[in-house]
mmCIF file of C-alpha atoms and ligand atoms in Angstrom:
data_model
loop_
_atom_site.group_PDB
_atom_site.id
_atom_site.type_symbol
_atom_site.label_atom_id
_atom_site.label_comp_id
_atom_site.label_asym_id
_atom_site.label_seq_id
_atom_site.Cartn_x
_atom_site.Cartn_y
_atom_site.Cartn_z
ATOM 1 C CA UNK A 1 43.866 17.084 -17.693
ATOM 2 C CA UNK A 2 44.476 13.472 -18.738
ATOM 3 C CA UNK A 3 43.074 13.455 -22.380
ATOM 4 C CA UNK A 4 41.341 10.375 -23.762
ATOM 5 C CA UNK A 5 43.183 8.093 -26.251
ATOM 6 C CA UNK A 6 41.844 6.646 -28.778
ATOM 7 C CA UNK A 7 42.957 3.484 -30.893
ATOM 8 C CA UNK A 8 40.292 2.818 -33.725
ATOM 9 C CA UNK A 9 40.161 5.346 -36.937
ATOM 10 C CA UNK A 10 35.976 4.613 -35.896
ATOM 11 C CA UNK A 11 36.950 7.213 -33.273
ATOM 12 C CA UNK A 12 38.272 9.760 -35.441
ATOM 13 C CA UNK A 13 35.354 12.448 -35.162
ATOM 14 C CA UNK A 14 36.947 14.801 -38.185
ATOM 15 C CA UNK A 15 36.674 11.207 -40.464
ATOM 16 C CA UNK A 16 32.974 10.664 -42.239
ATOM 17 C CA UNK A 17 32.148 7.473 -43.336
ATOM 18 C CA UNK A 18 33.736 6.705 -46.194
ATOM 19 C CA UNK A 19 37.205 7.500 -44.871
ATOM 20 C CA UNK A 20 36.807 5.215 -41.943
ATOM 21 C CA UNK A 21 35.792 2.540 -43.932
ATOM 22 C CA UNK A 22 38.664 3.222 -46.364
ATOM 23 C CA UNK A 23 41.359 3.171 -43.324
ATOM 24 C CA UNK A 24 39.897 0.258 -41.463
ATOM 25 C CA UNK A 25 42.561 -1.344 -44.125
ATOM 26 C CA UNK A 26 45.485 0.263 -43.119
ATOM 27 C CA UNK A 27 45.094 0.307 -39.361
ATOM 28 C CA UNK A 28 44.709 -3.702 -39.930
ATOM 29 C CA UNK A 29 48.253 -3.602 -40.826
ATOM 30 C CA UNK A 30 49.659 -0.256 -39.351
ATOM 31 C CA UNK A 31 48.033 0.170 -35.887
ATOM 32 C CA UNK A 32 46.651 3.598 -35.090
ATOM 33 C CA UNK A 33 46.926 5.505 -31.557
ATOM 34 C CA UNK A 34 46.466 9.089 -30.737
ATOM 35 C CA UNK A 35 44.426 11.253 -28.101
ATOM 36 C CA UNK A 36 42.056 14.197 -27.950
ATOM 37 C CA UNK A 37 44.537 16.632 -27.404
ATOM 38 C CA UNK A 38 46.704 15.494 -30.388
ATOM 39 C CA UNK A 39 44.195 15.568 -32.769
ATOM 40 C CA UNK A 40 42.504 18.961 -31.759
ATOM 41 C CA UNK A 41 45.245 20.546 -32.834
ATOM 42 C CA UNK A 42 43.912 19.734 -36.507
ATOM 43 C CA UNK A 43 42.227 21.451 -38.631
ATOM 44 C CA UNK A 44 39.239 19.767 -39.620
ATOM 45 C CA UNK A 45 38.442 22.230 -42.829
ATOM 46 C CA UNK A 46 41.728 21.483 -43.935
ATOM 47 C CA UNK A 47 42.185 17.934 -45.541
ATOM 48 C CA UNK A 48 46.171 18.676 -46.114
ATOM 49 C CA UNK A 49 46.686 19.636 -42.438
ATOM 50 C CA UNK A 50 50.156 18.431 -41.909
ATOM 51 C CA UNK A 51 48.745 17.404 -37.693
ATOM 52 C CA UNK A 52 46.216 14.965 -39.345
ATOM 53 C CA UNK A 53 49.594 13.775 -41.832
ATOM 54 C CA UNK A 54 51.417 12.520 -38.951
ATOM 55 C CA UNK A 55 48.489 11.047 -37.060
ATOM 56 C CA UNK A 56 45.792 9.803 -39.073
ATOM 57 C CA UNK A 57 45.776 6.645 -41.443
ATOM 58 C CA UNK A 58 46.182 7.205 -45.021
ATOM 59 C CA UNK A 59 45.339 4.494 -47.579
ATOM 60 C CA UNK A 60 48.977 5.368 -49.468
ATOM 61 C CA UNK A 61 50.627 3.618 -46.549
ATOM 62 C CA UNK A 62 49.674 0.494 -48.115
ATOM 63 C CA UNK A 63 51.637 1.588 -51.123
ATOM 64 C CA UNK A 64 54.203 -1.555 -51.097
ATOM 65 C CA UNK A 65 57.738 0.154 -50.588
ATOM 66 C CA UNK A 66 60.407 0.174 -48.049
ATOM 67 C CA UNK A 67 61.334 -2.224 -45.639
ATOM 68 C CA UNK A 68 60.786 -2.584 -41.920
ATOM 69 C CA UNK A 69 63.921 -2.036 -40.372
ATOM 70 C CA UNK A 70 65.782 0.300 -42.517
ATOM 71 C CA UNK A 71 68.961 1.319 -40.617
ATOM 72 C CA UNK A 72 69.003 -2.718 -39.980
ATOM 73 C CA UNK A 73 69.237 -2.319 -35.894
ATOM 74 C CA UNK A 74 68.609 -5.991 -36.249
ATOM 75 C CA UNK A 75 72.729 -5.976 -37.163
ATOM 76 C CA UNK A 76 73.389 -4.254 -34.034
ATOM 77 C CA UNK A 77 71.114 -5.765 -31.137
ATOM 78 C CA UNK A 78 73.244 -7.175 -28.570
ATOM 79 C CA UNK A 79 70.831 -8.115 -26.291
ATOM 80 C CA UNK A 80 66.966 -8.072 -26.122
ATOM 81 C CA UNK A 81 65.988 -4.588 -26.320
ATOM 82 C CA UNK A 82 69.836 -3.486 -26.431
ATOM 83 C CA UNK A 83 71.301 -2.093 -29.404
ATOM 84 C CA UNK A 84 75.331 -1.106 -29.513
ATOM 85 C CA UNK A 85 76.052 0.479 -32.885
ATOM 86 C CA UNK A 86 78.475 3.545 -32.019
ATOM 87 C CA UNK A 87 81.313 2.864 -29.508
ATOM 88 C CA UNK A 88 80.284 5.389 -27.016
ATOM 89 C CA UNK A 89 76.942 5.079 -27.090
ATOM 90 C CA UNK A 90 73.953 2.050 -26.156
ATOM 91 C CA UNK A 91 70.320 2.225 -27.253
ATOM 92 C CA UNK A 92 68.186 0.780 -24.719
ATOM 93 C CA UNK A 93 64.007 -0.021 -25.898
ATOM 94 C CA UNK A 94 62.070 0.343 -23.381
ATOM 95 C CA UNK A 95 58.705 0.736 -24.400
ATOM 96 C CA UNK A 96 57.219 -0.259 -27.320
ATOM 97 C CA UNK A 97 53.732 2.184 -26.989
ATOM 98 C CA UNK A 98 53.769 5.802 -27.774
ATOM 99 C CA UNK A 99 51.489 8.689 -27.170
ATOM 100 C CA UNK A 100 50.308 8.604 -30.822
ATOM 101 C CA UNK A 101 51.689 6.268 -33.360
ATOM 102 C CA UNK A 102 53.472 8.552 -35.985
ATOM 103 C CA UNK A 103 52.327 7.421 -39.447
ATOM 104 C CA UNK A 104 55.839 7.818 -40.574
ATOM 105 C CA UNK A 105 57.078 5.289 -37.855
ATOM 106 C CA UNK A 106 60.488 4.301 -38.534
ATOM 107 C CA UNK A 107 60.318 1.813 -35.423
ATOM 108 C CA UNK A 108 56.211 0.932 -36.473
ATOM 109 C CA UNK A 109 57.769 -2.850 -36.266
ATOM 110 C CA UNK A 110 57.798 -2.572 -32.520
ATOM 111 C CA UNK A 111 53.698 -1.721 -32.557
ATOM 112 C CA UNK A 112 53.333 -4.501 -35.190
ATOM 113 C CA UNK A 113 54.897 -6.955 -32.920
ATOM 114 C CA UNK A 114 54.898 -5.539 -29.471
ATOM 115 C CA UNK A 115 56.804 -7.456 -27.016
ATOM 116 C CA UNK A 116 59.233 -8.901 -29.595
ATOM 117 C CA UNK A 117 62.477 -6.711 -28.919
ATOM 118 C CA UNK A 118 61.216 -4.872 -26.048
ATOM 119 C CA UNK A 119 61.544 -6.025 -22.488
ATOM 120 C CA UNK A 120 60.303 -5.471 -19.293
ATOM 121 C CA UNK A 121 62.952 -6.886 -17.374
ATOM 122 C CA UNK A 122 66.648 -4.458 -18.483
ATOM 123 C CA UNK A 123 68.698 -6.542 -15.668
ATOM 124 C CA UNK A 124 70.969 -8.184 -19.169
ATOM 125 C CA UNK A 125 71.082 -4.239 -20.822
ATOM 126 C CA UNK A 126 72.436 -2.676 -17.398
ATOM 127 C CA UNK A 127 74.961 -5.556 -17.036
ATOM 128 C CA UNK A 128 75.931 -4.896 -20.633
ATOM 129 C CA UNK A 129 76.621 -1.364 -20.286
ATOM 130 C CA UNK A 130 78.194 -2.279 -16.605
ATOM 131 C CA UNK A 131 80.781 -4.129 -18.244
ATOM 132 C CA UNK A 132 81.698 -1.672 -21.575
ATOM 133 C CA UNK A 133 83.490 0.769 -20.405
ATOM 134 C CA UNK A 134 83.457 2.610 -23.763
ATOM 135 C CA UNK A 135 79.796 3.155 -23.368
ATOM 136 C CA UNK A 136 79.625 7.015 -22.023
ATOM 137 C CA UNK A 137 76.257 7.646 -23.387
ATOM 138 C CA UNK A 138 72.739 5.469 -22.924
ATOM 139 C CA UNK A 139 69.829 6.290 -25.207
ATOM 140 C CA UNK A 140 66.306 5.459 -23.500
ATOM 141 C CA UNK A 141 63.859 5.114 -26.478
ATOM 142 C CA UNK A 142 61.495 2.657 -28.025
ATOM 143 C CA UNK A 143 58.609 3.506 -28.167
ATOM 144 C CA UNK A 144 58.060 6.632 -25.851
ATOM 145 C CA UNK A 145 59.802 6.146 -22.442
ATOM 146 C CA UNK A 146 57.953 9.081 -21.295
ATOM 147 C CA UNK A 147 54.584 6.918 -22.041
ATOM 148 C CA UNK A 148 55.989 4.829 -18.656
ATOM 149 C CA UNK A 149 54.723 6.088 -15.350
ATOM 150 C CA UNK A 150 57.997 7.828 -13.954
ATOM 151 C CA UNK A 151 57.845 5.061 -10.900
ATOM 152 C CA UNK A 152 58.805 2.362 -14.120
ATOM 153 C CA UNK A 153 61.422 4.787 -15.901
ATOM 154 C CA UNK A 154 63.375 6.063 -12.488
ATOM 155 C CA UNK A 155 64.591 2.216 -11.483
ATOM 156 C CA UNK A 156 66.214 2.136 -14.964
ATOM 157 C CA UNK A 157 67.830 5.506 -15.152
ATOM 158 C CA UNK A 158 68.893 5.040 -11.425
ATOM 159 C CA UNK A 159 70.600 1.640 -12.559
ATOM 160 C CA UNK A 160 72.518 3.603 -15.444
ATOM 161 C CA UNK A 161 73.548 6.690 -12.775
ATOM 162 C CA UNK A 162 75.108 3.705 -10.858
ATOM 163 C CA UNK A 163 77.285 2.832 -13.283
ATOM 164 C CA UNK A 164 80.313 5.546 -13.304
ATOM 165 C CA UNK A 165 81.319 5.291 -17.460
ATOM 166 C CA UNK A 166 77.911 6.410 -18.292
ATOM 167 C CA UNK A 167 77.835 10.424 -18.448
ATOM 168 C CA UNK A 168 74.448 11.207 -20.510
ATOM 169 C CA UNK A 169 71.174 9.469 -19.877
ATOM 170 C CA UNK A 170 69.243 10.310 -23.063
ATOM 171 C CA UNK A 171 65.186 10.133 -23.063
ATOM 172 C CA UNK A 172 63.923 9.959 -26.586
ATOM 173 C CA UNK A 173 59.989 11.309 -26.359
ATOM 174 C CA UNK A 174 57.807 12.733 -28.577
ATOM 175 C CA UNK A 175 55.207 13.215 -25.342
ATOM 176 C CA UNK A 176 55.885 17.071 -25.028
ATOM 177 C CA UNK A 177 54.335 16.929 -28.279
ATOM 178 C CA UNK A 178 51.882 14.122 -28.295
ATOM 179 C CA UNK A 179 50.853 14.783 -24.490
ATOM 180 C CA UNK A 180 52.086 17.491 -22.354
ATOM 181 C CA UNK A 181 49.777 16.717 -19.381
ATOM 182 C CA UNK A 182 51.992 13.683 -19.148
ATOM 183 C CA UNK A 183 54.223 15.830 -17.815
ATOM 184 C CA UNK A 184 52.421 18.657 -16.511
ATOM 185 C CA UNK A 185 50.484 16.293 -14.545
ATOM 186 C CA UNK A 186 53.370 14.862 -12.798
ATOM 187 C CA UNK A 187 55.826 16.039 -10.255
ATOM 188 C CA UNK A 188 57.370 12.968 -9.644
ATOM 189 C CA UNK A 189 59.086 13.400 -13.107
ATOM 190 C CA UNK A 190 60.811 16.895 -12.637
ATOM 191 C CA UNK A 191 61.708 15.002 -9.180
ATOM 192 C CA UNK A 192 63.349 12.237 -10.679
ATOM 193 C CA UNK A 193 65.438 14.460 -13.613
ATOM 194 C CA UNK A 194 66.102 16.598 -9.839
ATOM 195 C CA UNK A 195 67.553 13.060 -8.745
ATOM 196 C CA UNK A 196 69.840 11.974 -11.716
ATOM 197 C CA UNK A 197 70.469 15.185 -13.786
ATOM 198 C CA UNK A 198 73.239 16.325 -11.644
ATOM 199 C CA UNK A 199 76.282 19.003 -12.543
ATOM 200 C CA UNK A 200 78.766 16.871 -13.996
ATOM 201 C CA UNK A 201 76.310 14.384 -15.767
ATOM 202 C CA UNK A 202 73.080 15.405 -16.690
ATOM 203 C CA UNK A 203 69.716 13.732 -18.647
ATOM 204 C CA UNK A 204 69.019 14.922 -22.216
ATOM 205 C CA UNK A 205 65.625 14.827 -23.682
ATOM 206 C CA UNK A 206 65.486 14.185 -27.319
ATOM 207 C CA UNK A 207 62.344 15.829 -28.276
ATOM 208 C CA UNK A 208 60.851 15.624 -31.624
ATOM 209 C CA UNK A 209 58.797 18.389 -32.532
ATOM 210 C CA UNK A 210 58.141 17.999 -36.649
ATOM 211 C CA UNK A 211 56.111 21.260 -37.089
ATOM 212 C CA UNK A 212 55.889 24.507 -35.543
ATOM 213 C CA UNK A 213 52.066 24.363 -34.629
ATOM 214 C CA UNK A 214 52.634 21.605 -32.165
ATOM 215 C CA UNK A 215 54.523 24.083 -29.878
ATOM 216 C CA UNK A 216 51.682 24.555 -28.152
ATOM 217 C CA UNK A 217 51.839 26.821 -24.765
ATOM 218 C CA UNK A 218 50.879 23.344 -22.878
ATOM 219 C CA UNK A 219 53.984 21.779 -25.063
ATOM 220 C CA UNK A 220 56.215 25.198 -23.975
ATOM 221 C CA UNK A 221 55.213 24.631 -20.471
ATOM 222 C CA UNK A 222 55.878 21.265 -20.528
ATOM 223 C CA UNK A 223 59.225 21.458 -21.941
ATOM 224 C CA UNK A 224 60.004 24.498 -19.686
ATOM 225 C CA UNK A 225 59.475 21.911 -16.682
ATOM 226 C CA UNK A 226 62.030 19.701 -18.096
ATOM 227 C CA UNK A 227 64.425 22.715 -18.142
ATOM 228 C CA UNK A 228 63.874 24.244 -15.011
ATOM 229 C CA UNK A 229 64.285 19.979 -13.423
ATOM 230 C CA UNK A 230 67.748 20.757 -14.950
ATOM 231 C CA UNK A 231 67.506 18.622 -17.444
ATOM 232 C CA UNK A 232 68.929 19.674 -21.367
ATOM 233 C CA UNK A 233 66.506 18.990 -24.039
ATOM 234 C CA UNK A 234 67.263 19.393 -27.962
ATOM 235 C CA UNK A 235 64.895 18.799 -31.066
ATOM 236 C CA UNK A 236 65.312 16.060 -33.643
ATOM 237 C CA UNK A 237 62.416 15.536 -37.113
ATOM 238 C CA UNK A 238 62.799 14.262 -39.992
ATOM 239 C CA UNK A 239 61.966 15.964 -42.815
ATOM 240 C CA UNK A 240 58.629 14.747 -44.523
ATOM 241 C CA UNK A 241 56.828 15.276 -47.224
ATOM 242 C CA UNK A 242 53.120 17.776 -46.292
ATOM 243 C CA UNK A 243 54.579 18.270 -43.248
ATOM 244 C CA UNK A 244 57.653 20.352 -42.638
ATOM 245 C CA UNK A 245 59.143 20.227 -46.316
ATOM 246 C CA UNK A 246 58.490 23.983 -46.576
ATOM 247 C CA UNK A 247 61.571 25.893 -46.040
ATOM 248 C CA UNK A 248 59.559 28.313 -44.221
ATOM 249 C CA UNK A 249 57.681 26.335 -41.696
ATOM 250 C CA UNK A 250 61.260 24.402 -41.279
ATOM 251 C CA UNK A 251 62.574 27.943 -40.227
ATOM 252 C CA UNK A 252 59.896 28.478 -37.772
ATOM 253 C CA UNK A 253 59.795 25.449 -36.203
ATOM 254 C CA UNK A 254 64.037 25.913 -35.876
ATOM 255 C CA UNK A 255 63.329 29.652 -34.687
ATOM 256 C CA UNK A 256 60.274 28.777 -32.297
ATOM 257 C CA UNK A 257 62.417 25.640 -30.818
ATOM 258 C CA UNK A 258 65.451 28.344 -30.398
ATOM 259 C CA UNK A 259 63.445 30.997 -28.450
ATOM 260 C CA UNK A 260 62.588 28.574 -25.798
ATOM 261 C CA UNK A 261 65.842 26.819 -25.346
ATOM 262 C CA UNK A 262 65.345 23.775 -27.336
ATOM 263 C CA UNK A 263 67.855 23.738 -29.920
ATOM 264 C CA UNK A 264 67.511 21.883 -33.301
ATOM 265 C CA UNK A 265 69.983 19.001 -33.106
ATOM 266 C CA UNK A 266 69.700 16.594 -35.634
ATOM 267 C CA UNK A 267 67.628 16.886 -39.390
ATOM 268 C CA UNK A 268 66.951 13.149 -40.461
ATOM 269 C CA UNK A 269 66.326 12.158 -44.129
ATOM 270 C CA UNK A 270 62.559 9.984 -43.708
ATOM 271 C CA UNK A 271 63.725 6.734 -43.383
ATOM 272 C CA UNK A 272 62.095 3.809 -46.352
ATOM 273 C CA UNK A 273 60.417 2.187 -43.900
ATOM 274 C CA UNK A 274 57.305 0.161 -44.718
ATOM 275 C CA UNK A 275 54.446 2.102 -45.751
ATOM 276 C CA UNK A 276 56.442 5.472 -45.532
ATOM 277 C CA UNK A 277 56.621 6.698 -48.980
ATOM 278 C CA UNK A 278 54.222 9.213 -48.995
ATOM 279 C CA UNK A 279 56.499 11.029 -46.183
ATOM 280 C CA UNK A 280 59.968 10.913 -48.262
ATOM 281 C CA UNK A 281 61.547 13.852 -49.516
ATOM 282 C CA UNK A 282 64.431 13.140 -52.449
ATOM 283 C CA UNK A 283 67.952 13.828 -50.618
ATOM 284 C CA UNK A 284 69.033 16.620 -52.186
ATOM 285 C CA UNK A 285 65.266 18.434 -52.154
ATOM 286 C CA UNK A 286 65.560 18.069 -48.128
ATOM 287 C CA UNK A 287 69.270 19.123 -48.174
ATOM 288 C CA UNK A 288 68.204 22.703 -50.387
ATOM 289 C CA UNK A 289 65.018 23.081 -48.019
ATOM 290 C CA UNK A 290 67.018 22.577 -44.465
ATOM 291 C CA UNK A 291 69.805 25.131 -46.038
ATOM 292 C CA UNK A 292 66.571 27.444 -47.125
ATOM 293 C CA UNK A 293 65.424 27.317 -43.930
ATOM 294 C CA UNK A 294 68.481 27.615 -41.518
ATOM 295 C CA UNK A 295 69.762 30.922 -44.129
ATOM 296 C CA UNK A 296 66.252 32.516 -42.796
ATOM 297 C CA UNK A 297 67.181 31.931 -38.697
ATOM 298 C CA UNK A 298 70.038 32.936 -36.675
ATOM 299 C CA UNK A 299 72.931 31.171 -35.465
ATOM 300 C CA UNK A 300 71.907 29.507 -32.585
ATOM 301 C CA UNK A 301 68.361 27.774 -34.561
ATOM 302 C CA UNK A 302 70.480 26.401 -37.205
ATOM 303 C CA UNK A 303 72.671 23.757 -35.410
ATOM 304 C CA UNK A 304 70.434 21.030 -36.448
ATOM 305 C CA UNK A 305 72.530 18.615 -38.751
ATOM 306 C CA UNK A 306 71.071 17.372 -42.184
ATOM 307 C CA UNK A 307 72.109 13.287 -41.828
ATOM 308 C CA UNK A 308 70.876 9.997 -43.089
ATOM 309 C CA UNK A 309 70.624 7.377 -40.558
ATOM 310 C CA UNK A 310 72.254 4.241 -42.264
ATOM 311 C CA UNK A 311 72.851 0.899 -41.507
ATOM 312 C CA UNK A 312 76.234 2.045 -41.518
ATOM 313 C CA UNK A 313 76.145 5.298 -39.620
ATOM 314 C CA UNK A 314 75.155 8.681 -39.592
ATOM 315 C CA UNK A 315 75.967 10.593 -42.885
ATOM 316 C CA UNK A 316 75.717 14.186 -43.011
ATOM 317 C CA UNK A 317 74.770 15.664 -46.423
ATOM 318 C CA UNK A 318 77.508 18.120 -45.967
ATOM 319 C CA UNK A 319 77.005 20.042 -49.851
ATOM 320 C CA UNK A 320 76.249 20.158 -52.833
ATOM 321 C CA UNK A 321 77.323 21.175 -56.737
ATOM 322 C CA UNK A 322 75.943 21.591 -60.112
ATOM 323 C CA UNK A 323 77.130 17.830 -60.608
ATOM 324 C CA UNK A 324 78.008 16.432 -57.152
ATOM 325 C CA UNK A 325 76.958 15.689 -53.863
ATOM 326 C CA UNK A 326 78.883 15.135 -50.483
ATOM 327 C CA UNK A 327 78.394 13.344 -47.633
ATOM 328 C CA UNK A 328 80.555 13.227 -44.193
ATOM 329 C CA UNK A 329 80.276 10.082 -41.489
ATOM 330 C CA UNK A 330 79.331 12.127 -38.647
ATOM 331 C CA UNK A 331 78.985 8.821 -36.865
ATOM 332 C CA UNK A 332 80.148 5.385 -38.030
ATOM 333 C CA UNK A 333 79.881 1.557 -36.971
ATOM 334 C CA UNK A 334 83.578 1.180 -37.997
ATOM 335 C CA UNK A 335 85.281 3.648 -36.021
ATOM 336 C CA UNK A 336 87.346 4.079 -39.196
ATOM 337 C CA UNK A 337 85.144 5.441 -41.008
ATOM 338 C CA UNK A 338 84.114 8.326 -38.824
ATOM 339 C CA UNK A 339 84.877 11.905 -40.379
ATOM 340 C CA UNK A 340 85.761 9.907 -44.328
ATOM 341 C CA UNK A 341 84.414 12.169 -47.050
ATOM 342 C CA UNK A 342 82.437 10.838 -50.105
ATOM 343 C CA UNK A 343 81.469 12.328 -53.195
ATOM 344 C CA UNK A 344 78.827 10.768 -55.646
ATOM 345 C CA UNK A 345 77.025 12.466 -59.026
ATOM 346 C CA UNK A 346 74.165 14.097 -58.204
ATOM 347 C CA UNK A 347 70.544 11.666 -58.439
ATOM 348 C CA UNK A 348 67.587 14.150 -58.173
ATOM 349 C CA UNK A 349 65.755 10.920 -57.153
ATOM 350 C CA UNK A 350 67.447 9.106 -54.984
ATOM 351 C CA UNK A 351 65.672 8.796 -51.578
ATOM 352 C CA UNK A 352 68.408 7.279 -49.539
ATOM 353 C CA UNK A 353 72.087 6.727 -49.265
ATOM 354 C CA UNK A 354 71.635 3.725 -51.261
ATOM 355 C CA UNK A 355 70.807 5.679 -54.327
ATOM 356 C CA UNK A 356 73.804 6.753 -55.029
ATOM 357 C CA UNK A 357 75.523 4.514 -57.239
ATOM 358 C CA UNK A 358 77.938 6.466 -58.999
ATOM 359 C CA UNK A 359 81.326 7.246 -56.342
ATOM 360 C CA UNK A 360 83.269 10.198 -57.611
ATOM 361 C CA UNK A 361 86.957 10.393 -56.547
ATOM 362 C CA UNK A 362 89.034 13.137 -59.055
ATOM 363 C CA UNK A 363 86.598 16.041 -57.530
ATOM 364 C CA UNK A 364 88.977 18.347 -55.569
ATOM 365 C CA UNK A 365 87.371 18.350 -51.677
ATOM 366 C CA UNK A 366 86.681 21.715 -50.228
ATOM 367 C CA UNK A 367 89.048 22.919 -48.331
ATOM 368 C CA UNK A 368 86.872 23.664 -45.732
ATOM 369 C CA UNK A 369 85.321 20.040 -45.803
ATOM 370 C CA UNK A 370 88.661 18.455 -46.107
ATOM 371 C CA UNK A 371 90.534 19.899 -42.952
ATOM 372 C CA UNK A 372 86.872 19.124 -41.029
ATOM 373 C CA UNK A 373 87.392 15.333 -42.262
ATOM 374 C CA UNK A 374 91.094 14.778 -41.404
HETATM 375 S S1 SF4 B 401 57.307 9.011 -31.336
HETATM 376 FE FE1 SF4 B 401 59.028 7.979 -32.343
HETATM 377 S S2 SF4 B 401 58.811 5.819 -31.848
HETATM 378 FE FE2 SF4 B 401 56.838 6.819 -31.382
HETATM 379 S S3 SF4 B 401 55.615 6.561 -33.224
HETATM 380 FE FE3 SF4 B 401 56.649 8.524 -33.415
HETATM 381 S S4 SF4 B 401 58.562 8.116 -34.540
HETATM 382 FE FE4 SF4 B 401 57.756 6.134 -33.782
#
């Protein structure tokens, strides 16, 4: 079943009148794109249904705040559509079109200005990669990759199996989600993963499921095809506000992903991205609901990392005190900084790395944390 998509908010049925005409404003500026399937999972008596958060309009997303390329990728782009941040690992865009446009976009520039940093033509990226040695990993994203017909992905993840440095092919997709039938309606995709997810170097889907209700049995099959293709496939959301920010919905979603094999791998603090701040959660209000959550699981659906993606690198919120906070680089753009510990006084407020202005350096490091860090 190939459900229809839809790309006006005059399409929405669950809207009346008066909303459309509201969000005819936003979708000017912040296109909108879902399907059928997507949005019947809402529920239409419920105007806080966290389905309809992620993929209908809201008139707060015109609230001016944020900017449009928080984590600054710009700084890192090495060659159109090629990003090279972390030593071992190259971000490739290939698609800039998804199977619904999350409202909380943290890439919404690339639907803004489509064709702008994505290209059709990778021949520049593979040579890149071809000649860094250092490169062991290649993230496919965009954009959905999965929103390609397989016959346009395959030629691109053949090209990176070619090149011998390159161990993990990672697909980024939120299409198990968005649009199972895109993959339960294709065998040439299990075919392909068949092809190039071999023993000794296999493909890795980065799913992002943000709330347990989209783990639909069509989703569960869909990811269970992925599996059984031999392919590895983990979870990454971030944590926004209406959404998931209940500690127990975070712990079903974690349990839910663990029973099927999908295991939570990375937490993200919402990005300030354009038109996002009716998603973001203070720092330290996501840090105490992702702890809430993962002390209600077991071991194995609470290996999801809490981290902010900044400019500079990943930074896990690795604790807190009455007074302090602490973060870890669990990646870094300067090697060097990979593993250093920081400690700040606590802002209730502050929505990003950013916001914490105050560096503490006489608090005695954990001993736990400090051997980790060395
Ligand atoms: S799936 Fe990813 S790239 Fe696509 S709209 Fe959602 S957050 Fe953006």
């Amino acid at each position: 079943m190939k459900p229809r998509y839809l790309t006006q908010v005059d399409q929405i049925e669950l809207l009346d009148n008066e909303d459309r005409a509201a969000l005819r404003r936003v979708e000017e500026k912040f296109a909108f794109r879902s399907n059928e399937y997507y949005l019947s999972l809402i529920d239409p008596d419920d105007p806080l249904d966290p389905i309809r958060r992620i993929a209908v309009p809201d008139v707060r997303e015109l609230e001016e705040s944020g900017v449009l390329d928080p984590s600054r990728e710009s700084n890192y782009t090495v060659a159109p559509g090629l990003q090279h941040k972390y030593r071992e690992t190259a971000l490739m865009l290939v698609s800039d079109m998804c199977g619904t446009f999350c409202r909380f976009c943290f890439r919404k520039r690339l639907f803004m200005n489509r064709g702008a940093e994505v290209t059709r033509d990778v021949t520049e990226e593979i040579a890149y990669i071809r000649e860094h040695p250092e490169i062991t990993n290649v993230l496919l994203t965009g954009g959905d990759p999965l929103i390609m017909a397989t016959s346009r992905l395959e030629p691109i993840v053949a090209a990176l199996r070619e090149i011998e440095h390159v161990g993990i092919i990672r697909i980024g997709t939120k299409m198990p989600a968005f649009n199972p039938y895109r993959i339960l309606d294709d065998p040439s995709l299990p075919e392909m993963i068949r092809r190039y997810s071999t023993n000794e170097k296999r493909i890795y889907f980065m799913a992002q499921f943000n709330h347990p209700r989209e783990l639909t049995p069509q989703a569960v099959e869909a990811l269970n095809i992925l599996l059984a293709a031999g392919a590895i496939v983990v979870n990454q959301t971030p944590i926004l506000r209406g959404v998931n920010d209940d500690p127990a919905v975070l712990a079903e979603l974690f349990r839910k992903l663990s029973f099927i094999g999908v295991p939570p791998y990375y937490v993200f603090q919402c990005r300030p991205t354009l038109g996002n701040r009716m998603f973001q959660v203070p720092v330290e209000e996501t840090y105490c609901i992702v702890e809430t959550a993962k002390s209600q699981v077991s071991g194995l659906a609470k290996r999801a990392r809490f981290v902010i993606s900044h400019a500079t690198g990943k930074i896990e919120v690795a604790g807190l005190t009455d007074d302090h906070i602490f973060f870890k680089y669990h990646q870094a753009a300067d090697q060097e900084n990979i593993g250093k510990f920081m400690c700040f006084r606590r802002n209730s407020t502050a929505l990003w790395f950013d916001d914490y202005t105050e560096p503490v350096s006489d608090v005695p490091v954990p001993q736990e944390i400090g051997e980790a860090s060395g």
